[in-house]
Coordinates of C-alpha atoms and ligand atoms in Angstrom, one line a residue:
X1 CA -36.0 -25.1 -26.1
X2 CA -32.6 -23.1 -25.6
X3 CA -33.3 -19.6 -24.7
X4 CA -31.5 -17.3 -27.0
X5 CA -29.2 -14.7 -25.8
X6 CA -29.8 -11.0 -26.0
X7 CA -26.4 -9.2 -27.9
X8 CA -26.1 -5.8 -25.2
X9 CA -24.2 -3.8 -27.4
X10 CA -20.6 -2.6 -26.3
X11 CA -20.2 -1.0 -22.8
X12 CA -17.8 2.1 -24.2
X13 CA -15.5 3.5 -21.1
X14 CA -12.9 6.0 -21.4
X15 CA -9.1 6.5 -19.6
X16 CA -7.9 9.4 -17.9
X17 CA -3.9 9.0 -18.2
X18 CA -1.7 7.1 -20.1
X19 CA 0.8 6.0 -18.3
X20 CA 2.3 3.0 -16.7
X21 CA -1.2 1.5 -15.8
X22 CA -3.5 3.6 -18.6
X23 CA -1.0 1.9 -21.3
X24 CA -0.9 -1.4 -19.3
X25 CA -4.7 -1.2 -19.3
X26 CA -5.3 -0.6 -23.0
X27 CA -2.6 -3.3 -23.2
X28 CA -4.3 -6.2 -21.3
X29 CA -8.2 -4.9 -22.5
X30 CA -6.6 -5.2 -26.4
X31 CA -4.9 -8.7 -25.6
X32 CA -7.3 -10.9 -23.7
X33 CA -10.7 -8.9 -25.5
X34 CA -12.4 -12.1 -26.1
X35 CA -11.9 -13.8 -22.8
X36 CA -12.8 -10.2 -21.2
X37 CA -15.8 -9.9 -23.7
X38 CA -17.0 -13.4 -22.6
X39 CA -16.7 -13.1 -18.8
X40 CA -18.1 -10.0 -18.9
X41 CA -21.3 -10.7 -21.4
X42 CA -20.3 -7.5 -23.8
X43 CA -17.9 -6.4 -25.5
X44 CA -15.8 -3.2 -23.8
X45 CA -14.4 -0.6 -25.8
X46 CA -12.2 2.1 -25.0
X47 CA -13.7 5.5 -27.3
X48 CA -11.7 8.0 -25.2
X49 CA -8.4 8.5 -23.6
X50 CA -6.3 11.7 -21.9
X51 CA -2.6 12.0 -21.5
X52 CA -1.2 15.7 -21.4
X53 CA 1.2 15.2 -24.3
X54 CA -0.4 13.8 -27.0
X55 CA 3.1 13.5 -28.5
X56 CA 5.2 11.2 -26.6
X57 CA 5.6 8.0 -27.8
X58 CA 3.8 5.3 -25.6
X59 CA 3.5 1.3 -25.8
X60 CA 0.1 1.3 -26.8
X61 CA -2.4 1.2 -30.4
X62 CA -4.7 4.2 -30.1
X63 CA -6.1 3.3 -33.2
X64 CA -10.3 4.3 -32.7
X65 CA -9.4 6.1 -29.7
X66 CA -10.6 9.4 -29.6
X67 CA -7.2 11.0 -27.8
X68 CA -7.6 14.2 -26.1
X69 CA -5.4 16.8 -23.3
X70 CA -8.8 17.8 -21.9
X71 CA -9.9 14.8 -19.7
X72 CA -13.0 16.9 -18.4
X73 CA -14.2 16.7 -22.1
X74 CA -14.3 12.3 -21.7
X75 CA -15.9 12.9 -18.1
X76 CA -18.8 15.1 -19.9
X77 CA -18.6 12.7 -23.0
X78 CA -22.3 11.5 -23.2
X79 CA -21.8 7.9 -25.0
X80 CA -19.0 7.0 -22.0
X81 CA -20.5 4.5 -19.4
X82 CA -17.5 4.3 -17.7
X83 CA -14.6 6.6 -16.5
X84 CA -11.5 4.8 -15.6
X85 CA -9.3 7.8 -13.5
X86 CA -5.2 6.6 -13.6
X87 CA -4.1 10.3 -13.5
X88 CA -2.8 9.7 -9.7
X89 CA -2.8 12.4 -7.3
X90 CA -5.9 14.5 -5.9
X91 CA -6.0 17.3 -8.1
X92 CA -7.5 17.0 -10.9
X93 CA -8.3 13.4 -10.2
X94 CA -10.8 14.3 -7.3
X95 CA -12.8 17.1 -9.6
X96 CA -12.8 14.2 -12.3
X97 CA -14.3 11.7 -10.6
X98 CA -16.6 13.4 -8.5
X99 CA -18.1 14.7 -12.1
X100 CA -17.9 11.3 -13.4
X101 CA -20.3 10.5 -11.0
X102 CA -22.4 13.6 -11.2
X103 CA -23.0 12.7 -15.1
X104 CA -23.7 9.5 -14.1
X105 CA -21.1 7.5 -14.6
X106 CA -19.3 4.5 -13.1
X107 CA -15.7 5.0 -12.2
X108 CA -13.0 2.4 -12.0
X109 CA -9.5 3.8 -10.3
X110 CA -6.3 3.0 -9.1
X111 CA -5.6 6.2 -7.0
X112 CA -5.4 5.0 -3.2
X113 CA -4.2 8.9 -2.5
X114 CA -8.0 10.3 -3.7
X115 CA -9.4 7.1 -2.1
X116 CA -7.4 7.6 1.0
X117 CA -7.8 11.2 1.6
X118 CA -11.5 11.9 -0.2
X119 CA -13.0 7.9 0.0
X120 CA -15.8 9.1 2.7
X121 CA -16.9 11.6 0.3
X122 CA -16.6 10.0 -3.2
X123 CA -18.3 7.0 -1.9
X124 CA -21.1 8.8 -0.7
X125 CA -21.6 10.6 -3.8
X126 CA -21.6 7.0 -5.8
X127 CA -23.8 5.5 -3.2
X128 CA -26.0 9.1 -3.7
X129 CA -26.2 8.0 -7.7
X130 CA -26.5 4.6 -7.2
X131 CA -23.2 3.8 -8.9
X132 CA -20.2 2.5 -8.9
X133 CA -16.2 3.5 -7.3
X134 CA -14.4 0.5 -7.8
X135 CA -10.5 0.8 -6.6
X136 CA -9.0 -3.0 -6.5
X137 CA -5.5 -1.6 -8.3
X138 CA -5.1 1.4 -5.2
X139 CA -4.0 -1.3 -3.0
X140 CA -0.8 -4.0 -3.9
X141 CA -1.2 -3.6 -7.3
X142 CA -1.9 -7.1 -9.2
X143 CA -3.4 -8.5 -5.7
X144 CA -6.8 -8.9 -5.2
X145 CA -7.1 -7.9 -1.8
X146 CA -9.6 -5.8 -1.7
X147 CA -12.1 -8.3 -2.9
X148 CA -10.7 -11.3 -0.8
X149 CA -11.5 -8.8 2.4
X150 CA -14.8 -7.6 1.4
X151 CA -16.6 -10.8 -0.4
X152 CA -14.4 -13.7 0.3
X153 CA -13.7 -12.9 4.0
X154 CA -17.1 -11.5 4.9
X155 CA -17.9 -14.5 7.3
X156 CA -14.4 -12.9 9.6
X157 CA -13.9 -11.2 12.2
X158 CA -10.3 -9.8 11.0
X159 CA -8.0 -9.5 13.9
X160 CA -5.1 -8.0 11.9
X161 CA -3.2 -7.8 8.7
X162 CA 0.5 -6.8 8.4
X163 CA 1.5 -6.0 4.8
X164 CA 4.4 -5.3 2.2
X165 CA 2.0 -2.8 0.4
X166 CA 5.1 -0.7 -1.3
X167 CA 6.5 -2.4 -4.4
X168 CA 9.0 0.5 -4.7
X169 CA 10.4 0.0 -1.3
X170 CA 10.6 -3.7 -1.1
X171 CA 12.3 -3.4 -4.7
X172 CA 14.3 -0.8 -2.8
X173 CA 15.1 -3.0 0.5
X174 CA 15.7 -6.2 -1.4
X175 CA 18.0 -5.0 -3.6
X176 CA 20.2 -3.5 -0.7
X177 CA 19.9 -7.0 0.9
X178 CA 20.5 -8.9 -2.0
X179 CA 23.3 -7.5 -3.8
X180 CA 24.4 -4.4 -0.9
X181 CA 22.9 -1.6 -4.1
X182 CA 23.1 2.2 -3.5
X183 CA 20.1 3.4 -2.2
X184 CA 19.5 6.6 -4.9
X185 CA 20.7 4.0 -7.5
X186 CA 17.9 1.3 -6.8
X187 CA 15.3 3.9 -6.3
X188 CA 16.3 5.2 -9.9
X189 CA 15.7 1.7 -10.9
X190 CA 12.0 1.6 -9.4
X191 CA 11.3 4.8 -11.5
X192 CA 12.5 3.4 -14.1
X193 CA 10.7 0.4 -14.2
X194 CA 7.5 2.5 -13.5
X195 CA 6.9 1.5 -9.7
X196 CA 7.7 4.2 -7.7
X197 CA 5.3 7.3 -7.9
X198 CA 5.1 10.5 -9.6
X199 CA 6.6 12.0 -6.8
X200 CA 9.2 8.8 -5.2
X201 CA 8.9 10.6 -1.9
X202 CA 5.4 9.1 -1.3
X203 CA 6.8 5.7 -1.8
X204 CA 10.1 5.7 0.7
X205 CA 8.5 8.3 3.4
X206 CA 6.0 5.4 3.8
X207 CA 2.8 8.0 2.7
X208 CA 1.9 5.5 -0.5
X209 CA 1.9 2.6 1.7
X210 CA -0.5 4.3 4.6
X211 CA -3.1 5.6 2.3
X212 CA -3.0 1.8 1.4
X213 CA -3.1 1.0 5.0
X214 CA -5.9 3.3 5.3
X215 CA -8.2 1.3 2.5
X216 CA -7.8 -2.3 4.2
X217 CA -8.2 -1.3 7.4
X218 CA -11.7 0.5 6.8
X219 CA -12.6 -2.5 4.4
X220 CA -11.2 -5.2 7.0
X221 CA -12.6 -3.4 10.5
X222 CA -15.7 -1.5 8.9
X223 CA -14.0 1.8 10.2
X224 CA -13.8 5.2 8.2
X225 CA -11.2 6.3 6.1
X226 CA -8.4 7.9 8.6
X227 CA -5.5 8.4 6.8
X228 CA -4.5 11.3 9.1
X229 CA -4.4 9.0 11.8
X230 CA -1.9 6.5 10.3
X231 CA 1.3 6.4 12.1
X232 CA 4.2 6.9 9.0
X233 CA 7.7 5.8 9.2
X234 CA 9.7 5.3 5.5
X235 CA 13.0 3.7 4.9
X236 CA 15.1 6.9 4.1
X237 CA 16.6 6.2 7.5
X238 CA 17.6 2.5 6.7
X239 CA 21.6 1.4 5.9
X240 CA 23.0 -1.1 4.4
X241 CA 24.6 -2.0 8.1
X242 CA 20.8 -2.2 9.2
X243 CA 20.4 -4.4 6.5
X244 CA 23.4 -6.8 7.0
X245 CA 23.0 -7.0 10.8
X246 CA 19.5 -7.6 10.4
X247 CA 20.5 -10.8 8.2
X248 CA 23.2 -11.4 11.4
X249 CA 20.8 -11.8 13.3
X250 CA 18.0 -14.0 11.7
X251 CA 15.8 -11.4 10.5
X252 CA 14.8 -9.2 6.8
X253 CA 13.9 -5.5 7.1
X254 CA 11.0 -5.2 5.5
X255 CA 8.5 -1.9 5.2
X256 CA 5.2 -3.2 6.6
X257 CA 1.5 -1.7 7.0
X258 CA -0.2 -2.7 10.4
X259 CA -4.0 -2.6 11.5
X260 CA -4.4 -4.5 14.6
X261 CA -7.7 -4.7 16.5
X262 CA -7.1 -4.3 20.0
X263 CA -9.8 -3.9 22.8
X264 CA -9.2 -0.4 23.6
X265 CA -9.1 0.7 19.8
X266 CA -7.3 -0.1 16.4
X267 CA -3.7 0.2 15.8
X268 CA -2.8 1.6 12.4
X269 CA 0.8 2.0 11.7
X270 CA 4.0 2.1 8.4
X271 CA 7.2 1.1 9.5
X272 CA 10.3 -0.2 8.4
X273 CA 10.2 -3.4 10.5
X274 CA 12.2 -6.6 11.6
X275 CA 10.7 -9.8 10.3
X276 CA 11.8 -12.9 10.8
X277 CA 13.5 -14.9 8.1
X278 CA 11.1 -18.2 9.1
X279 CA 8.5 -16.0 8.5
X280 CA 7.4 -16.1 4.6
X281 CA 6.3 -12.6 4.3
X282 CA 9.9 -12.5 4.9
X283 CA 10.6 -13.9 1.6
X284 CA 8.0 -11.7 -0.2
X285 CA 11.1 -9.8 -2.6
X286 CA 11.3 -7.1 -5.2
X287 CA 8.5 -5.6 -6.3
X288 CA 6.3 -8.4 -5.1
X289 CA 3.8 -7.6 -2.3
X290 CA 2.5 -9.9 0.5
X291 CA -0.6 -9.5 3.1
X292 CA -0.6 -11.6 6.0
X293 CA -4.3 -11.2 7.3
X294 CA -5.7 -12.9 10.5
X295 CA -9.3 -13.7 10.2
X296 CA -10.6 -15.5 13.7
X297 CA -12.3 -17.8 11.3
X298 CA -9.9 -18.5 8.4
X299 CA -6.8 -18.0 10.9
X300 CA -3.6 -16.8 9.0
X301 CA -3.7 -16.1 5.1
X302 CA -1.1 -14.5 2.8
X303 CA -1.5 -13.3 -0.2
X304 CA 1.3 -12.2 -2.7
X305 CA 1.9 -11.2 -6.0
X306 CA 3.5 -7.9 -8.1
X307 CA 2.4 -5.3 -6.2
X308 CA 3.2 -2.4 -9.1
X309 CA 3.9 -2.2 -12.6
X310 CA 2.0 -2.0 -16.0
X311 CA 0.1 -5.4 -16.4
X312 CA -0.1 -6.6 -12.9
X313 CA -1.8 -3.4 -12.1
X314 CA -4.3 -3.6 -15.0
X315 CA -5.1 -7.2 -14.2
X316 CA -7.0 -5.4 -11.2
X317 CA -7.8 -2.3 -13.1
X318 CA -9.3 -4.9 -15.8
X319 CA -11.3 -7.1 -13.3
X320 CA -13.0 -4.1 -11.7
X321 CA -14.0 -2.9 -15.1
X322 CA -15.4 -6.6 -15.8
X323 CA -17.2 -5.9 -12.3
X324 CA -18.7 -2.5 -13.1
X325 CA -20.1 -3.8 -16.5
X326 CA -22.0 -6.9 -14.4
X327 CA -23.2 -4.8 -12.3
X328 CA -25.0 -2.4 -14.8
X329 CA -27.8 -4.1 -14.6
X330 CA -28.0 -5.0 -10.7
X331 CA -30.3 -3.0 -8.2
X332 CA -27.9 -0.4 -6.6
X333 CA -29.3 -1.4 -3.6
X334 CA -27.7 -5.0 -3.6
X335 CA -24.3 -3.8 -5.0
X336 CA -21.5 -4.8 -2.5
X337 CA -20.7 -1.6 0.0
X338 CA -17.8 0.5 -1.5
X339 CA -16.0 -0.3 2.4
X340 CA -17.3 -4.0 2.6
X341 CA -19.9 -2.4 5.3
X342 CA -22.9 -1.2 4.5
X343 CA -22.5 2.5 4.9
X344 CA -24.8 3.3 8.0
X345 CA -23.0 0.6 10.0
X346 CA -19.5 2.0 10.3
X347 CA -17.6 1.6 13.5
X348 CA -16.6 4.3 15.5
X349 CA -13.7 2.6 17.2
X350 CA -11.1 5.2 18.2
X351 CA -7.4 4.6 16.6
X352 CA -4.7 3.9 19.4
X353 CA -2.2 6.9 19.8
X354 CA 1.4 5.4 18.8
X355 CA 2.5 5.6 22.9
X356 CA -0.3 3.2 23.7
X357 CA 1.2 0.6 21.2
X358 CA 3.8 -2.0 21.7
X359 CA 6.6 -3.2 19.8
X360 CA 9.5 -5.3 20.2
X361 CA 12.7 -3.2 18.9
X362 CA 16.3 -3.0 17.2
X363 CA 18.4 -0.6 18.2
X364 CA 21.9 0.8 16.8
X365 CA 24.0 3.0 18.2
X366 CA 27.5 4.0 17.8
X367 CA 29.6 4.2 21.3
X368 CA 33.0 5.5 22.1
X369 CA 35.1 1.7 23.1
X370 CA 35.6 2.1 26.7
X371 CA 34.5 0.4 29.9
X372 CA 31.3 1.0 31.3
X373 CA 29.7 2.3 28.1
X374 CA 27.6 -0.5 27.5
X375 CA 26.5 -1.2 31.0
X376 CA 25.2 2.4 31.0
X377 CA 23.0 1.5 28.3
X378 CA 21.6 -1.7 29.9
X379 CA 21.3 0.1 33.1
X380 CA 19.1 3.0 31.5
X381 CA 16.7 0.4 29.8
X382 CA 16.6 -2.0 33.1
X383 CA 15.1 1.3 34.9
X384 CA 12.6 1.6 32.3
X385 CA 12.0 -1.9 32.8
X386 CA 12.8 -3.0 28.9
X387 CA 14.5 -6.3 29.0
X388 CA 16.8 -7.0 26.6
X389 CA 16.9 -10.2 24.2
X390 CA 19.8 -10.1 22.5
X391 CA 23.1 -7.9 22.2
X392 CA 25.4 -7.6 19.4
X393 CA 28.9 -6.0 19.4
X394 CA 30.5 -6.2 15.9
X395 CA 34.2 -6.1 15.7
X396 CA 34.9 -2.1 15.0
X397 CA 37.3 -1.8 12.1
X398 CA 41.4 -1.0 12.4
X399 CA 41.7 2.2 14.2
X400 CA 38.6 3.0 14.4
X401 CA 37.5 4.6 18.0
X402 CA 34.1 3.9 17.7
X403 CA 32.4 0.5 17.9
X404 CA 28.4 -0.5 16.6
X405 CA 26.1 -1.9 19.1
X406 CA 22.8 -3.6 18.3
X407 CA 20.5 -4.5 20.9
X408 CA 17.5 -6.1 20.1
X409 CA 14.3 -5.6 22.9
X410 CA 11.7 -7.5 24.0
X411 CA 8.4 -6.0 23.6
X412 CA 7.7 -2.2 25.2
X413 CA 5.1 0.1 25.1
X414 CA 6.4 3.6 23.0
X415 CA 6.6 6.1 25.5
X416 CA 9.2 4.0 27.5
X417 CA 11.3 3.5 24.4
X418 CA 10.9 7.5 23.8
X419 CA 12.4 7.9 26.8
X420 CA 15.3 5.3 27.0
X421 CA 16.5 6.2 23.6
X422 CA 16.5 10.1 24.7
X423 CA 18.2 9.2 28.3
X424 CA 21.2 7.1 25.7
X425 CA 21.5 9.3 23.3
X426 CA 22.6 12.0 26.6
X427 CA 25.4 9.2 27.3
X428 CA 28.5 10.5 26.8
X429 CA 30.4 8.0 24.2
X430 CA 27.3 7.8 22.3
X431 CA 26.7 9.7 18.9
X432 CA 23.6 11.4 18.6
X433 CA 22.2 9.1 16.1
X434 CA 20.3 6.4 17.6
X435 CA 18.9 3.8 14.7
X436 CA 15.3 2.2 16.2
X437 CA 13.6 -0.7 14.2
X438 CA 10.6 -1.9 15.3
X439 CA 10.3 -5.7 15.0
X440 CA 7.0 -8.1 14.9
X441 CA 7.7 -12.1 15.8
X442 CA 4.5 -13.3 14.6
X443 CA 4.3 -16.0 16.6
Ligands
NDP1 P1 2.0 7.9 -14.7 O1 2.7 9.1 -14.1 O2 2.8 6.9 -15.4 O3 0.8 8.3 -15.6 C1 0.0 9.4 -15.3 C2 -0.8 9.8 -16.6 O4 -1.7 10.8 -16.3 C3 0.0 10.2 -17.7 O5 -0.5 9.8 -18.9 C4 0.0 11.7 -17.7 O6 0.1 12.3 -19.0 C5 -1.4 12.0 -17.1 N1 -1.5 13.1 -16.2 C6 -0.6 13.4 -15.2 N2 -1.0 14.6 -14.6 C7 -2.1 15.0 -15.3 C8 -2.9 16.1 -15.1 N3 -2.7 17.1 -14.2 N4 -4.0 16.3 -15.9 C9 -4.2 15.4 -16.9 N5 -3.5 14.3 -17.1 C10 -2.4 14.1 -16.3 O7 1.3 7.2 -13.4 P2 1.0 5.6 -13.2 O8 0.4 5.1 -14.4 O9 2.1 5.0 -12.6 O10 -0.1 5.7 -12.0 C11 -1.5 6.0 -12.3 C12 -2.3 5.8 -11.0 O11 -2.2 4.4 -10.7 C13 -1.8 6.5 -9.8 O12 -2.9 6.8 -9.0 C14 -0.9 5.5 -9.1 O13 -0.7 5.7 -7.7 C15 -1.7 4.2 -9.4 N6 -0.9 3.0 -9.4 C16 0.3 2.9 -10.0 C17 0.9 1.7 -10.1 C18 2.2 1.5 -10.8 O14 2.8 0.4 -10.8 N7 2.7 2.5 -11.5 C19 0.4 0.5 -9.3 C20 -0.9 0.7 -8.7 C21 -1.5 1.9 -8.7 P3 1.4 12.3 -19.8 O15 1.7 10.8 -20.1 O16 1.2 13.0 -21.0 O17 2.5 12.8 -18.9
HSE2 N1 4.3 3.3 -6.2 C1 3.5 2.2 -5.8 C2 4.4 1.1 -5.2 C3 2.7 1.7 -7.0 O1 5.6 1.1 -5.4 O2 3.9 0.2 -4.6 C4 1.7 0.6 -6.6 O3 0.7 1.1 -5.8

């Protein structure tokens, strides 16, 4: 005889912000309710919502939606299972959650600064309750990385991952590549389209993509959450020459995340970086997003997909809701660790300090055309033992007294670069503005 199904009745979450990904949320929850409703075994209803101006006019039907400025009032809401935080930003998102969880509730986000910067404590204060902090949309928006390192590589030993974990500066870099745009023009364009942050400044100083950096690595080396030992480099430094000689010369700039075990310690570094154009993460464009990860099992694996915007980030906001409602009725106990490791078995392997890393390099520099100028440059590296792969001397334009050179290095351990590119820039003939890329061959 057919067993018949116990109806739960609906798990009732509320949203803190309504925003790109709050409206994008309600959005893809409205849509697809049935398909969500039968994956999930209940029905999920949004009650409550908070935005700060309940005026504006937003993409969304807030029809049964209890709509309030006070988003401490849907934390402390009694009939809310579920608080799903898309404020951004640590303050008040930190104070939210952390009283989410003290009323016992689950919390879904997609804020990889608090998960970054407060993870060690927010996850212990879940783990404390017994509930959930599920953060899937924090890192490359629509891409399920975080799962596909914590469940479905679980059997790895990850060696490294390199990523494109900005949407806003691969939008930003592609654009320049693709059709030579104005740098505060295209970044208008990410805001515009809702990729780039509250404050763009987190996106192209690289800080975005290194509290994203921060969550894999933890999740893919069972490490704490460092994010003040992230080496961060953004593209604000990057022209449109960089960009075009780049090309010249077989390769893409692209802004890439790197955590790299090594035996002395991990490597965790954001960078603007050289990447080969046989390379497909080379080809990863716009706001697309791509993770090249190196299990020693799996070998080399890339995901990609929209790394920002409204739907692709509530496809993962969506799923980790659908998550949170299986697990309501799972021992606490058997959950799936918050940082893929179970809590008391984190690693203390030290992060490597940037001079005990190694990197291939570009380098551009503008010289005064006369003799001997260049083979004071290759003298000065050959001392520092830096051998060179290639050198490029574009033609310098009518009348102009100064010519481009681009030199592209083997690979060199930092504090020898330090010192070559201090030693040229004392050259005379050379302006004081030395460009350094770093480049990666993955061979
Ligand atoms: P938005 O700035 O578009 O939305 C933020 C929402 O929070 C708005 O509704 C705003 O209200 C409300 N809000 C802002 N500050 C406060 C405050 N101090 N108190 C109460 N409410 C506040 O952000 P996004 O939707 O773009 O981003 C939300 C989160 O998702 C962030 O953590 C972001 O990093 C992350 N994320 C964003 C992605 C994207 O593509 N945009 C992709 C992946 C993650 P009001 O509307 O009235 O101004
Ligand atoms: N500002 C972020 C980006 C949003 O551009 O990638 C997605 O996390």
């Amino acid at each position: 005889m057919a067993r018949r199904r116990v109806q739960l009745p609906p798990v009732k979450i509320g949203v803190l912000g309504l925003g790109t990904v709050g409206c994008g949320t309600l959005n893809v929850l409205a849509r697809n309710r049935d398909e969500i409703a039968r994956r999930a075994g209940r029905n999920i209803e949004v009650v409550a919502a908070s935005a700060r101006d309940l005026d504006k006019q937003r993409p969304i039907d807030t029809q049964g939606i209890r709509l309030t400025t006070d988003p401490f009032s849907v934390v402390d809401d009694p009939s809310i299972e579920i608080v799903v935080e898309l404020i951004g930003g640590t303050d008040p998102a930190r104070e939210l959650v952390m009283r989410a969880l003290d009323n016992g509730k689950d919390v879904v986000t997609a804020n990889k600064a608090l998960i970054a910067l407060h993870g060690n404590e927010v996850f212990a204060r879940a783990q404390a309750q017994g509930l959930t902090v599920a953060f899937e949309a924090a890192v490359a928006g629509g891409i399920p990385v975080i799962k596909t390192l914590r469940e479905a590589l679980a059997g790895n030993a990850v060696e490294w991952l390199a990523g494109i974990i900005n949407g806003t500066c691969n939008y930003m870099l592609t654009a320049m590549s693709e059709r030579s745009a104005d740098f505060a023009e295209v970044l208008a364009e990410a805001q515009a389209l809702g990729y780039a942050e509250a404050d763009p400044s987190f996106d192209i100083d690289g800080i975005d993509a290194a509290h994203k950096l921060t969550i894999l690595a933890s999740i893919a080396f069972g490490i704490p959450l460092q994010f003040d030992k992230v080496h961060v480099e953004g593209i604000r430094n990057i022209t449109l020459d960089d960009v075009r000689y780049a090309e010249a010369l077989g390769y893409r700039i692209k802004h890439l995340g790197f955590a790299k075990r090594a035996a002395a310690g991990i490597e965790l570094r954001v960078h603007p970086t050289l990447v080969p154009r046989r390379v497909m993460l080379a080809h990863v464009n716009g706001v697309m997003n791509g993770i090249l990860i190196r299990g020693d099992a799996v070998g080399p694996m890339l995901l990609s997909g929209a790394g920002a915007g409204a739907d692709p980030t509530a496809s993962s906001v969506v799923a980790d809701i659908v998550d949170v409602v299986r697990a309501l009725t799972v021992d606490p106990n058997n959950r799936v660790p918050h940082l893929a490791f179970r809590a008391d078995s984190l690693s203390e392997a030290p992060i490597l300090p940037m001079a005990d890393v190694e990197s291939a390099y570009y380098l551009r520099l503008s010289a005064v055309d006369q003799p001997g100028v260049l083979a004071d440059i290759t003298r000065i590296l050959a001392d520092l033992r830096i051998s060179i792969e290639a050198i490029r001397q574009p033609e310098a334009a009518d009348g102009d007294a100064t010519v481009s050179i681009i030199i592209l290095t083997h690979r060199v351990g930092e504090a020898a670069m330090n010192a070559a590119v201090e030693r040229i820039a004392r050259l005379s003939g050379i302006g004081a503005n030395i460009t350094r890329i770093r480049m990666e061959e993955f061979a």
